[in-house]
Amino acid sequence: MVLSKFDNIVSTLQENDFPVEVLAETTAFCNLQCVMCPQKTLTRPKGEMSFEIFKKIVDEIASVNPSTRLWFAIMGEALLLKDKFVTMVRYAKEKGIVSTNLNTNACLLTPELSDMLIDAGLDEIIIGLDAFTGETYKKIRIGGDFEKTLSNIMYLIDAKKRKHSDKPHVLLQYIIMDENEHEVEAFRNFWIDKGVDLKIRQKVAWGNAIQADNLNLSDGDRTFPCPMIVRNCAIHWDGTIAHCSDADFDGQYPAGDIKTQSIKEVWNGELKLRREKHWNLDFSHPLCRKCKDWQIGRSNFVYADSK
């Protein structure tokens, strides 16, 4: 059956009165122009999240459900904020947020920042590397420095050992695409031998902003709600609550605003109305109708300790 690969996702989908994950876009600026990311095509204004907005997000998660995972992600590179970002992580941990997670390209992960993030209590860092060789990296992570990034990664791993810290959990991410599919096994073997865990996943289309020929199922095969709609609440840097974390990367269909509303109010209001359509297999929303990202399935996690 073509959809059997989705069974382990569908079985986990349920309605919750608060999001499983909250994505906070601490900045909409980025230092790279990666081929699989639509950040460079943003038409909405770019800026940095104020600490006031961030504090409101964290305070509500801590009050309602501190186990809700807080992700520093969406369209920007959080490490551009330097000390400010470390302060954000520290605040979230001090308020009792159980799981803080950073998506980063690690180009700006200096030794100083690594030390500060370890000390601040960051729980997980997912580093988008997407290549085994510098030649392939240059084609994908445009504007990045492969050797410097490798050095940054190795420093973080060594710093954790030196500080006797099991956090942050380091995951190296590999998004499979035409430019790098020939290096998957070499990447896997090299980093697993170094004791580093991996996240290998399919390319997404961000709605329909990026060409993703791997997402080739027909609309008739779509028999379950989008996991991102069901689980995630995405908040852009200015406090706008997006329709979803992927297809609405440009903020075309906002569902609310954290500056004047609570997460729970929007989650159980406008976002619930949009989720109900998905539960009824109604994908007529302009973004959902065009989106293929529901097809990506689960990421493949490869753990070094189970080599």
PDB file of C-alpha atoms in Angstrom:
ATOM      1  CA  MET A   1       0.000   0.000   0.000  1.00  0.00           C
ATOM      2  CA  VAL A   2       1.435   3.362  -1.051  1.00  0.00           C
ATOM      3  CA  LEU A   3       0.605   5.030   2.262  1.00  0.00           C
ATOM      4  CA  SER A   4       2.051   2.354   4.550  1.00  0.00           C
ATOM      5  CA  LYS A   5       5.093   4.551   5.184  1.00  0.00           C
ATOM      6  CA  PHE A   6       2.787   7.036   6.901  1.00  0.00           C
ATOM      7  CA  ASP A   7       1.260   4.552   9.359  1.00  0.00           C
ATOM      8  CA  ASN A   8       3.643   5.435  12.167  1.00  0.00           C
ATOM      9  CA  ILE A   9       2.749   9.110  11.750  1.00  0.00           C
ATOM     10  CA  VAL A  10      -0.989   8.776  11.382  1.00  0.00           C
ATOM     11  CA  SER A  11      -1.232   6.667  14.529  1.00  0.00           C
ATOM     12  CA  THR A  12       0.218   9.545  16.571  1.00  0.00           C
ATOM     13  CA  LEU A  13      -2.118  12.277  15.308  1.00  0.00           C
ATOM     14  CA  GLN A  14      -4.684  13.505  17.793  1.00  0.00           C
ATOM     15  CA  GLU A  15      -6.453  16.705  18.724  1.00  0.00           C
ATOM     16  CA  ASN A  16      -4.782  18.643  21.539  1.00  0.00           C
ATOM     17  CA  ASP A  17      -5.946  21.756  23.344  1.00  0.00           C
ATOM     18  CA  PHE A  18      -2.415  23.178  23.150  1.00  0.00           C
ATOM     19  CA  PRO A  19       0.234  22.700  20.449  1.00  0.00           C
ATOM     20  CA  VAL A  20       2.734  19.874  20.732  1.00  0.00           C
ATOM     21  CA  GLU A  21       5.384  22.197  19.325  1.00  0.00           C
ATOM     22  CA  VAL A  22       5.719  25.962  19.188  1.00  0.00           C
ATOM     23  CA  LEU A  23       8.086  27.374  16.575  1.00  0.00           C
ATOM     24  CA  ALA A  24       9.466  30.805  17.412  1.00  0.00           C
ATOM     25  CA  GLU A  25      11.149  32.690  14.601  1.00  0.00           C
ATOM     26  CA  THR A  26      13.661  34.699  16.617  1.00  0.00           C
ATOM     27  CA  THR A  27      14.854  36.338  13.390  1.00  0.00           C
ATOM     28  CA  ALA A  28      13.827  36.300   9.744  1.00  0.00           C
ATOM     29  CA  PHE A  29      17.354  37.151   8.567  1.00  0.00           C
ATOM     30  CA  CYS A  30      19.781  34.473   7.424  1.00  0.00           C
ATOM     31  CA  ASN A  31      23.465  34.401   6.526  1.00  0.00           C
ATOM     32  CA  LEU A  32      23.081  31.804   3.751  1.00  0.00           C
ATOM     33  CA  GLN A  33      21.002  31.324   0.604  1.00  0.00           C
ATOM     34  CA  CYS A  34      20.442  27.581   0.567  1.00  0.00           C
ATOM     35  CA  VAL A  35      18.944  26.006  -2.537  1.00  0.00           C
ATOM     36  CA  MET A  36      16.222  24.102  -0.660  1.00  0.00           C
ATOM     37  CA  CYS A  37      15.002  27.107   1.371  1.00  0.00           C
ATOM     38  CA  PRO A  38      12.653  29.903   0.217  1.00  0.00           C
ATOM     39  CA  GLN A  39      14.008  32.444   2.732  1.00  0.00           C
ATOM     40  CA  LYS A  40      15.546  34.511  -0.048  1.00  0.00           C
ATOM     41  CA  THR A  41      12.113  34.947  -1.668  1.00  0.00           C
ATOM     42  CA  LEU A  42      10.378  36.371   1.414  1.00  0.00           C
ATOM     43  CA  THR A  43       8.083  39.294   0.674  1.00  0.00           C
ATOM     44  CA  ARG A  44       7.036  39.898   4.269  1.00  0.00           C
ATOM     45  CA  PRO A  45       9.212  42.309   6.275  1.00  0.00           C
ATOM     46  CA  LYS A  46      12.280  40.842   7.960  1.00  0.00           C
ATOM     47  CA  GLY A  47      13.218  41.603  11.534  1.00  0.00           C
ATOM     48  CA  GLU A  48      14.185  40.214  14.931  1.00  0.00           C
ATOM     49  CA  MET A  49      11.753  39.026  17.589  1.00  0.00           C
ATOM     50  CA  SER A  50      11.636  41.377  20.545  1.00  0.00           C
ATOM     51  CA  PHE A  51      12.360  39.918  23.941  1.00  0.00           C
ATOM     52  CA  GLU A  52       8.894  41.102  25.018  1.00  0.00           C
ATOM     53  CA  ILE A  53       7.223  38.875  22.416  1.00  0.00           C
ATOM     54  CA  PHE A  54       9.560  35.988  23.169  1.00  0.00           C
ATOM     55  CA  LYS A  55       8.902  36.300  26.890  1.00  0.00           C
ATOM     56  CA  LYS A  56       5.141  36.167  26.320  1.00  0.00           C
ATOM     57  CA  ILE A  57       5.524  32.975  24.275  1.00  0.00           C
ATOM     58  CA  VAL A  58       7.720  31.276  26.859  1.00  0.00           C
ATOM     59  CA  ASP A  59       5.647  32.376  29.835  1.00  0.00           C
ATOM     60  CA  GLU A  60       2.501  30.886  28.331  1.00  0.00           C
ATOM     61  CA  ILE A  61       4.148  27.586  27.410  1.00  0.00           C
ATOM     62  CA  ALA A  62       5.622  27.353  30.918  1.00  0.00           C
ATOM     63  CA  SER A  63       2.208  28.051  32.455  1.00  0.00           C
ATOM     64  CA  VAL A  64       0.034  25.856  30.222  1.00  0.00           C
ATOM     65  CA  ASN A  65       2.298  22.950  29.238  1.00  0.00           C
ATOM     66  CA  PRO A  66       6.065  23.192  29.813  1.00  0.00           C
ATOM     67  CA  SER A  67       6.480  19.899  27.920  1.00  0.00           C
ATOM     68  CA  THR A  68       5.493  21.608  24.670  1.00  0.00           C
ATOM     69  CA  ARG A  69       8.639  21.628  22.570  1.00  0.00           C
ATOM     70  CA  LEU A  70      10.005  25.080  21.794  1.00  0.00           C
ATOM     71  CA  TRP A  71      11.774  25.310  18.431  1.00  0.00           C
ATOM     72  CA  PHE A  72      13.964  28.188  17.325  1.00  0.00           C
ATOM     73  CA  ALA A  73      13.312  27.908  13.616  1.00  0.00           C
ATOM     74  CA  ILE A  74      11.263  28.884  10.543  1.00  0.00           C
ATOM     75  CA  MET A  75      13.016  31.371   8.193  1.00  0.00           C
ATOM     76  CA  GLY A  76      16.041  32.777  10.019  1.00  0.00           C
ATOM     77  CA  GLU A  77      19.401  31.871  11.544  1.00  0.00           C
ATOM     78  CA  ALA A  78      19.040  32.370  15.289  1.00  0.00           C
ATOM     79  CA  LEU A  79      22.794  32.541  15.883  1.00  0.00           C
ATOM     80  CA  LEU A  80      22.828  35.934  14.146  1.00  0.00           C
ATOM     81  CA  LEU A  81      21.436  37.224  17.450  1.00  0.00           C
ATOM     82  CA  LYS A  82      24.538  36.048  19.350  1.00  0.00           C
ATOM     83  CA  ASP A  83      24.255  36.929  23.078  1.00  0.00           C
ATOM     84  CA  LYS A  84      20.579  37.843  22.713  1.00  0.00           C
ATOM     85  CA  PHE A  85      19.795  34.328  21.564  1.00  0.00           C
ATOM     86  CA  VAL A  86      21.705  32.808  24.474  1.00  0.00           C
ATOM     87  CA  THR A  87      19.638  35.001  26.807  1.00  0.00           C
ATOM     88  CA  MET A  88      16.460  33.678  25.173  1.00  0.00           C
ATOM     89  CA  VAL A  89      17.546  30.064  25.700  1.00  0.00           C
ATOM     90  CA  ARG A  90      18.513  30.741  29.290  1.00  0.00           C
ATOM     91  CA  TYR A  91      15.186  32.442  29.994  1.00  0.00           C
ATOM     92  CA  ALA A  92      13.210  29.525  28.529  1.00  0.00           C
ATOM     93  CA  LYS A  93      15.116  26.998  30.628  1.00  0.00           C
ATOM     94  CA  GLU A  94      14.798  29.078  33.792  1.00  0.00           C
ATOM     95  CA  LYS A  95      11.031  29.227  33.256  1.00  0.00           C
ATOM     96  CA  GLY A  96      10.905  25.430  33.095  1.00  0.00           C
ATOM     97  CA  ILE A  97      10.567  24.719  29.365  1.00  0.00           C
ATOM     98  CA  VAL A  98      11.497  21.042  29.075  1.00  0.00           C
ATOM     99  CA  SER A  99      12.635  20.947  25.450  1.00  0.00           C
ATOM    100  CA  THR A 100      14.422  23.800  23.662  1.00  0.00           C
ATOM    101  CA  ASN A 101      15.553  23.021  20.135  1.00  0.00           C
ATOM    102  CA  LEU A 102      17.659  24.996  17.683  1.00  0.00           C
ATOM    103  CA  ASN A 103      17.837  24.564  13.916  1.00  0.00           C
ATOM    104  CA  THR A 104      21.050  26.136  12.614  1.00  0.00           C
ATOM    105  CA  ASN A 105      23.546  26.025   9.765  1.00  0.00           C
ATOM    106  CA  ALA A 106      26.323  26.315  12.424  1.00  0.00           C
ATOM    107  CA  CYS A 107      28.409  28.711  10.324  1.00  0.00           C
ATOM    108  CA  LEU A 108      28.184  31.210  13.209  1.00  0.00           C
ATOM    109  CA  LEU A 109      28.541  28.646  15.973  1.00  0.00           C
ATOM    110  CA  THR A 110      31.761  30.072  17.373  1.00  0.00           C
ATOM    111  CA  PRO A 111      33.544  28.361  20.277  1.00  0.00           C
ATOM    112  CA  GLU A 112      32.305  31.152  22.550  1.00  0.00           C
ATOM    113  CA  LEU A 113      28.687  30.635  21.486  1.00  0.00           C
ATOM    114  CA  SER A 114      28.996  26.866  21.876  1.00  0.00           C
ATOM    115  CA  ASP A 115      30.202  27.266  25.441  1.00  0.00           C
ATOM    116  CA  MET A 116      27.421  29.721  26.258  1.00  0.00           C
ATOM    117  CA  LEU A 117      24.684  27.563  24.763  1.00  0.00           C
ATOM    118  CA  ILE A 118      25.878  24.524  26.708  1.00  0.00           C
ATOM    119  CA  ASP A 119      25.878  26.567  29.910  1.00  0.00           C
ATOM    120  CA  ALA A 120      22.446  28.045  29.101  1.00  0.00           C
ATOM    121  CA  GLY A 121      20.941  24.550  28.913  1.00  0.00           C
ATOM    122  CA  LEU A 122      19.943  24.267  25.246  1.00  0.00           C
ATOM    123  CA  ASP A 123      18.457  20.779  24.885  1.00  0.00           C
ATOM    124  CA  GLU A 124      18.994  19.980  21.220  1.00  0.00           C
ATOM    125  CA  ILE A 125      20.766  21.453  18.223  1.00  0.00           C
ATOM    126  CA  ILE A 126      19.998  20.262  14.699  1.00  0.00           C
ATOM    127  CA  ILE A 127      22.775  21.310  12.343  1.00  0.00           C
ATOM    128  CA  GLY A 128      21.951  21.442   8.657  1.00  0.00           C
ATOM    129  CA  LEU A 129      25.063  20.217   6.860  1.00  0.00           C
ATOM    130  CA  ASP A 130      23.622  18.329   3.873  1.00  0.00           C
ATOM    131  CA  ALA A 131      26.965  17.334   2.377  1.00  0.00           C
ATOM    132  CA  PHE A 132      29.962  15.086   2.866  1.00  0.00           C
ATOM    133  CA  THR A 133      32.362  17.094   0.707  1.00  0.00           C
ATOM    134  CA  GLY A 134      33.092  20.784   0.396  1.00  0.00           C
ATOM    135  CA  GLU A 135      32.257  20.645  -3.311  1.00  0.00           C
ATOM    136  CA  THR A 136      28.709  19.456  -2.632  1.00  0.00           C
ATOM    137  CA  TYR A 137      28.280  21.774   0.338  1.00  0.00           C
ATOM    138  CA  LYS A 138      29.136  24.757  -1.868  1.00  0.00           C
ATOM    139  CA  LYS A 139      26.323  23.849  -4.271  1.00  0.00           C
ATOM    140  CA  ILE A 140      23.732  23.640  -1.493  1.00  0.00           C
ATOM    141  CA  ARG A 141      24.705  25.911   1.409  1.00  0.00           C
ATOM    142  CA  ILE A 142      25.449  28.973  -0.680  1.00  0.00           C
ATOM    143  CA  GLY A 143      27.513  31.489   1.253  1.00  0.00           C
ATOM    144  CA  GLY A 144      28.694  29.002   3.864  1.00  0.00           C
ATOM    145  CA  ASP A 145      32.221  27.902   4.782  1.00  0.00           C
ATOM    146  CA  PHE A 146      32.414  24.102   4.885  1.00  0.00           C
ATOM    147  CA  GLU A 147      35.717  23.771   6.749  1.00  0.00           C
ATOM    148  CA  LYS A 148      34.821  26.414   9.313  1.00  0.00           C
ATOM    149  CA  THR A 149      31.442  24.782   9.909  1.00  0.00           C
ATOM    150  CA  LEU A 150      33.093  21.386  10.437  1.00  0.00           C
ATOM    151  CA  SER A 151      35.460  23.006  12.920  1.00  0.00           C
ATOM    152  CA  ASN A 152      32.520  24.574  14.758  1.00  0.00           C
ATOM    153  CA  ILE A 153      30.759  21.211  14.981  1.00  0.00           C
ATOM    154  CA  MET A 154      33.807  19.429  16.322  1.00  0.00           C
ATOM    155  CA  TYR A 155      34.389  22.142  18.913  1.00  0.00           C
ATOM    156  CA  LEU A 156      30.806  21.776  20.181  1.00  0.00           C
ATOM    157  CA  ILE A 157      31.189  18.006  20.486  1.00  0.00           C
ATOM    158  CA  ASP A 158      34.499  18.365  22.331  1.00  0.00           C
ATOM    159  CA  ALA A 159      33.139  21.146  24.566  1.00  0.00           C
ATOM    160  CA  LYS A 160      30.280  18.912  25.704  1.00  0.00           C
ATOM    161  CA  LYS A 161      32.790  16.244  26.697  1.00  0.00           C
ATOM    162  CA  ARG A 162      35.011  18.752  28.452  1.00  0.00           C
ATOM    163  CA  LYS A 163      32.059  20.146  30.417  1.00  0.00           C
ATOM    164  CA  HIS A 164      30.686  16.632  31.113  1.00  0.00           C
ATOM    165  CA  SER A 165      27.368  17.713  29.612  1.00  0.00           C
ATOM    166  CA  ASP A 166      24.904  15.567  27.698  1.00  0.00           C
ATOM    167  CA  LYS A 167      23.255  18.700  26.310  1.00  0.00           C
ATOM    168  CA  PRO A 168      22.637  19.910  23.764  1.00  0.00           C
ATOM    169  CA  HIS A 169      21.926  16.685  21.920  1.00  0.00           C
ATOM    170  CA  VAL A 170      23.676  17.157  18.570  1.00  0.00           C
ATOM    171  CA  LEU A 171      21.948  15.977  15.394  1.00  0.00           C
ATOM    172  CA  LEU A 172      23.520  16.486  11.991  1.00  0.00           C
ATOM    173  CA  GLN A 173      20.802  16.875   9.385  1.00  0.00           C
ATOM    174  CA  TYR A 174      21.022  15.670   5.805  1.00  0.00           C
ATOM    175  CA  ILE A 175      18.220  16.701   3.455  1.00  0.00           C
ATOM    176  CA  ILE A 176      18.299  14.359   0.487  1.00  0.00           C
ATOM    177  CA  MET A 177      18.184  16.154  -2.874  1.00  0.00           C
ATOM    178  CA  ASP A 178      19.610  15.808  -6.376  1.00  0.00           C
ATOM    179  CA  GLU A 179      22.767  17.677  -5.443  1.00  0.00           C
ATOM    180  CA  ASN A 180      23.795  15.357  -2.603  1.00  0.00           C
ATOM    181  CA  GLU A 181      22.040  12.000  -2.871  1.00  0.00           C
ATOM    182  CA  HIS A 182      25.274  10.369  -4.034  1.00  0.00           C
ATOM    183  CA  GLU A 183      26.956  11.189  -0.695  1.00  0.00           C
ATOM    184  CA  VAL A 184      24.377   9.912   1.777  1.00  0.00           C
ATOM    185  CA  GLU A 185      26.204   6.721   2.744  1.00  0.00           C
ATOM    186  CA  ALA A 186      29.601   8.386   3.010  1.00  0.00           C
ATOM    187  CA  PHE A 187      28.099  11.079   5.241  1.00  0.00           C
ATOM    188  CA  ARG A 188      26.360   8.496   7.382  1.00  0.00           C
ATOM    189  CA  ASN A 189      29.403   6.285   7.855  1.00  0.00           C
ATOM    190  CA  PHE A 190      31.794   9.158   8.584  1.00  0.00           C
ATOM    191  CA  TRP A 191      29.705  10.827  11.286  1.00  0.00           C
ATOM    192  CA  ILE A 192      28.410   7.650  12.915  1.00  0.00           C
ATOM    193  CA  ASP A 193      32.031   6.536  13.336  1.00  0.00           C
ATOM    194  CA  LYS A 194      32.637   9.818  15.146  1.00  0.00           C
ATOM    195  CA  GLY A 195      29.753   9.096  17.511  1.00  0.00           C
ATOM    196  CA  VAL A 196      27.393  11.739  16.133  1.00  0.00           C
ATOM    197  CA  ASP A 197      23.651  11.123  15.671  1.00  0.00           C
ATOM    198  CA  LEU A 198      22.029  11.905  12.325  1.00  0.00           C
ATOM    199  CA  LYS A 199      18.702  13.096  10.998  1.00  0.00           C
ATOM    200  CA  ILE A 200      18.212  12.168   7.357  1.00  0.00           C
ATOM    201  CA  ARG A 201      15.050  13.426   5.718  1.00  0.00           C
ATOM    202  CA  GLN A 202      13.376  14.179   2.427  1.00  0.00           C
ATOM    203  CA  LYS A 203      13.307  17.567   0.782  1.00  0.00           C
ATOM    204  CA  VAL A 204      10.179  19.644   1.363  1.00  0.00           C
ATOM    205  CA  ALA A 205       8.561  22.086  -1.044  1.00  0.00           C
ATOM    206  CA  TRP A 206       7.525  24.703   1.540  1.00  0.00           C
ATOM    207  CA  GLY A 207       4.044  24.555   0.065  1.00  0.00           C
ATOM    208  CA  ASN A 208       4.991  24.957  -3.557  1.00  0.00           C
ATOM    209  CA  ALA A 209       7.851  27.444  -3.221  1.00  0.00           C
ATOM    210  CA  ILE A 210      10.623  24.905  -3.925  1.00  0.00           C
ATOM    211  CA  GLN A 211      10.748  22.253  -6.621  1.00  0.00           C
ATOM    212  CA  ALA A 212      10.568  18.869  -4.892  1.00  0.00           C
ATOM    213  CA  ASP A 213      10.088  16.065  -7.413  1.00  0.00           C
ATOM    214  CA  ASN A 214      10.320  13.495  -4.613  1.00  0.00           C
ATOM    215  CA  LEU A 215       6.821  14.526  -3.489  1.00  0.00           C
ATOM    216  CA  ASN A 216       4.986  12.801  -6.309  1.00  0.00           C
ATOM    217  CA  LEU A 217       1.886  11.205  -4.774  1.00  0.00           C
ATOM    218  CA  SER A 218      -1.511  12.208  -6.128  1.00  0.00           C
ATOM    219  CA  ASP A 219      -4.038  14.264  -4.188  1.00  0.00           C
ATOM    220  CA  GLY A 220      -6.231  11.172  -4.056  1.00  0.00           C
ATOM    221  CA  ASP A 221      -3.645   9.488  -1.830  1.00  0.00           C
ATOM    222  CA  ARG A 222      -4.090  12.143   0.848  1.00  0.00           C
ATOM    223  CA  THR A 223      -6.127  10.410   3.532  1.00  0.00           C
ATOM    224  CA  PHE A 224      -4.943  12.032   6.773  1.00  0.00           C
ATOM    225  CA  PRO A 225      -4.521  15.568   8.151  1.00  0.00           C
ATOM    226  CA  CYS A 226      -1.198  17.336   7.832  1.00  0.00           C
ATOM    227  CA  PRO A 227       0.937  16.610  10.917  1.00  0.00           C
ATOM    228  CA  MET A 228       2.260  20.169  10.893  1.00  0.00           C
ATOM    229  CA  ILE A 229      -1.257  21.605  11.070  1.00  0.00           C
ATOM    230  CA  VAL A 230      -2.215  19.189  13.851  1.00  0.00           C
ATOM    231  CA  ARG A 231       0.881  19.602  16.038  1.00  0.00           C
ATOM    232  CA  ASN A 232       2.579  22.923  15.400  1.00  0.00           C
ATOM    233  CA  CYS A 233       2.004  26.575  16.141  1.00  0.00           C
ATOM    234  CA  ALA A 234       4.363  28.798  14.127  1.00  0.00           C
ATOM    235  CA  ILE A 235       4.994  32.336  15.342  1.00  0.00           C
ATOM    236  CA  HIS A 236       6.852  34.771  13.114  1.00  0.00           C
ATOM    237  CA  TRP A 237       9.328  37.321  14.461  1.00  0.00           C
ATOM    238  CA  ASP A 238       6.717  40.109  14.661  1.00  0.00           C
ATOM    239  CA  GLY A 239       4.273  37.998  16.683  1.00  0.00           C
ATOM    240  CA  THR A 240       2.091  36.928  13.761  1.00  0.00           C
ATOM    241  CA  ILE A 241       0.793  33.380  14.167  1.00  0.00           C
ATOM    242  CA  ALA A 242       1.017  31.680  10.791  1.00  0.00           C
ATOM    243  CA  HIS A 243      -1.324  29.193   9.175  1.00  0.00           C
ATOM    244  CA  CYS A 244       1.452  26.611   9.419  1.00  0.00           C
ATOM    245  CA  SER A 245       5.221  26.370   9.700  1.00  0.00           C
ATOM    246  CA  ASP A 246       5.948  25.394   6.078  1.00  0.00           C
ATOM    247  CA  ALA A 247       3.494  26.488   3.398  1.00  0.00           C
ATOM    248  CA  ASP A 248       2.818  29.802   5.159  1.00  0.00           C
ATOM    249  CA  PHE A 249       6.504  30.728   5.505  1.00  0.00           C
ATOM    250  CA  ASP A 250       5.678  34.083   3.877  1.00  0.00           C
ATOM    251  CA  GLY A 251       2.859  34.862   6.302  1.00  0.00           C
ATOM    252  CA  GLN A 252       0.105  35.107   3.688  1.00  0.00           C
ATOM    253  CA  TYR A 253      -2.670  33.620   5.837  1.00  0.00           C
ATOM    254  CA  PRO A 254      -2.163  34.659   9.480  1.00  0.00           C
ATOM    255  CA  ALA A 255      -4.382  33.064  12.113  1.00  0.00           C
ATOM    256  CA  GLY A 256      -3.721  35.522  14.935  1.00  0.00           C
ATOM    257  CA  ASP A 257      -1.190  37.735  16.690  1.00  0.00           C
ATOM    258  CA  ILE A 258       0.646  36.889  19.900  1.00  0.00           C
ATOM    259  CA  LYS A 259       0.887  40.583  20.762  1.00  0.00           C
ATOM    260  CA  THR A 260      -2.852  40.778  21.395  1.00  0.00           C
ATOM    261  CA  GLN A 261      -3.839  37.119  21.815  1.00  0.00           C
ATOM    262  CA  SER A 262      -2.594  34.040  23.630  1.00  0.00           C
ATOM    263  CA  ILE A 263      -1.292  30.921  21.916  1.00  0.00           C
ATOM    264  CA  LYS A 264      -4.139  28.933  23.406  1.00  0.00           C
ATOM    265  CA  GLU A 265      -6.742  31.431  22.233  1.00  0.00           C
ATOM    266  CA  VAL A 266      -5.575  31.206  18.624  1.00  0.00           C
ATOM    267  CA  TRP A 267      -4.913  27.443  18.809  1.00  0.00           C
ATOM    268  CA  ASN A 268      -8.477  26.776  19.989  1.00  0.00           C
ATOM    269  CA  GLY A 269      -9.943  29.505  17.780  1.00  0.00           C
ATOM    270  CA  GLU A 270      -8.955  30.188  14.189  1.00  0.00           C
ATOM    271  CA  LEU A 271      -6.331  27.448  14.010  1.00  0.00           C
ATOM    272  CA  LYS A 272      -8.825  24.899  15.327  1.00  0.00           C
ATOM    273  CA  LEU A 273     -11.250  25.810  12.561  1.00  0.00           C
ATOM    274  CA  ARG A 274      -8.501  25.188  10.038  1.00  0.00           C
ATOM    275  CA  ARG A 275      -7.518  21.885  11.720  1.00  0.00           C
ATOM    276  CA  GLU A 276     -11.121  20.706  11.653  1.00  0.00           C
ATOM    277  CA  LYS A 277     -11.110  20.956   7.884  1.00  0.00           C
ATOM    278  CA  HIS A 278      -8.070  18.678   7.801  1.00  0.00           C
ATOM    279  CA  TRP A 279      -9.687  16.194  10.182  1.00  0.00           C
ATOM    280  CA  ASN A 280     -12.602  16.108   7.718  1.00  0.00           C
ATOM    281  CA  LEU A 281     -10.104  15.605   4.860  1.00  0.00           C
ATOM    282  CA  ASP A 282     -10.995  19.017   3.482  1.00  0.00           C
ATOM    283  CA  PHE A 283      -7.788  20.450   2.051  1.00  0.00           C
ATOM    284  CA  SER A 284      -9.418  23.341   0.223  1.00  0.00           C
ATOM    285  CA  HIS A 285      -7.485  26.091   1.997  1.00  0.00           C
ATOM    286  CA  PRO A 286      -5.431  27.924  -0.676  1.00  0.00           C
ATOM    287  CA  LEU A 287      -2.132  26.889   0.926  1.00  0.00           C
ATOM    288  CA  CYS A 288      -3.144  23.296   1.697  1.00  0.00           C
ATOM    289  CA  ARG A 289      -4.629  22.726  -1.728  1.00  0.00           C
ATOM    290  CA  LYS A 290      -1.239  23.278  -3.375  1.00  0.00           C
ATOM    291  CA  CYS A 291       0.977  21.798  -0.653  1.00  0.00           C
ATOM    292  CA  LYS A 292       2.761  18.461  -1.078  1.00  0.00           C
ATOM    293  CA  ASP A 293       4.749  18.503   2.158  1.00  0.00           C
ATOM    294  CA  TRP A 294       2.377  16.069   3.879  1.00  0.00           C
ATOM    295  CA  GLN A 295       4.147  13.386   1.794  1.00  0.00           C
ATOM    296  CA  ILE A 296       7.611  13.609   3.367  1.00  0.00           C
ATOM    297  CA  GLY A 297       6.950  10.995   6.045  1.00  0.00           C
ATOM    298  CA  ARG A 298       9.112  10.577   9.116  1.00  0.00           C
ATOM    299  CA  SER A 299      12.753  11.534   9.163  1.00  0.00           C
ATOM    300  CA  ASN A 300      15.258   8.715   9.461  1.00  0.00           C
ATOM    301  CA  PHE A 301      17.185   9.044  12.719  1.00  0.00           C
ATOM    302  CA  VAL A 302      20.469   7.163  12.865  1.00  0.00           C
ATOM    303  CA  TYR A 303      22.009   6.877  16.332  1.00  0.00           C
ATOM    304  CA  ALA A 304      25.698   6.286  16.805  1.00  0.00           C
ATOM    305  CA  ASP A 305      25.230   4.170  19.937  1.00  0.00           C
ATOM    306  CA  SER A 306      23.207   1.629  17.944  1.00  0.00           C
ATOM    307  CA  LYS A 307      25.776   1.352  15.159  1.00  0.00           C
TER     308      LYS A 307
END
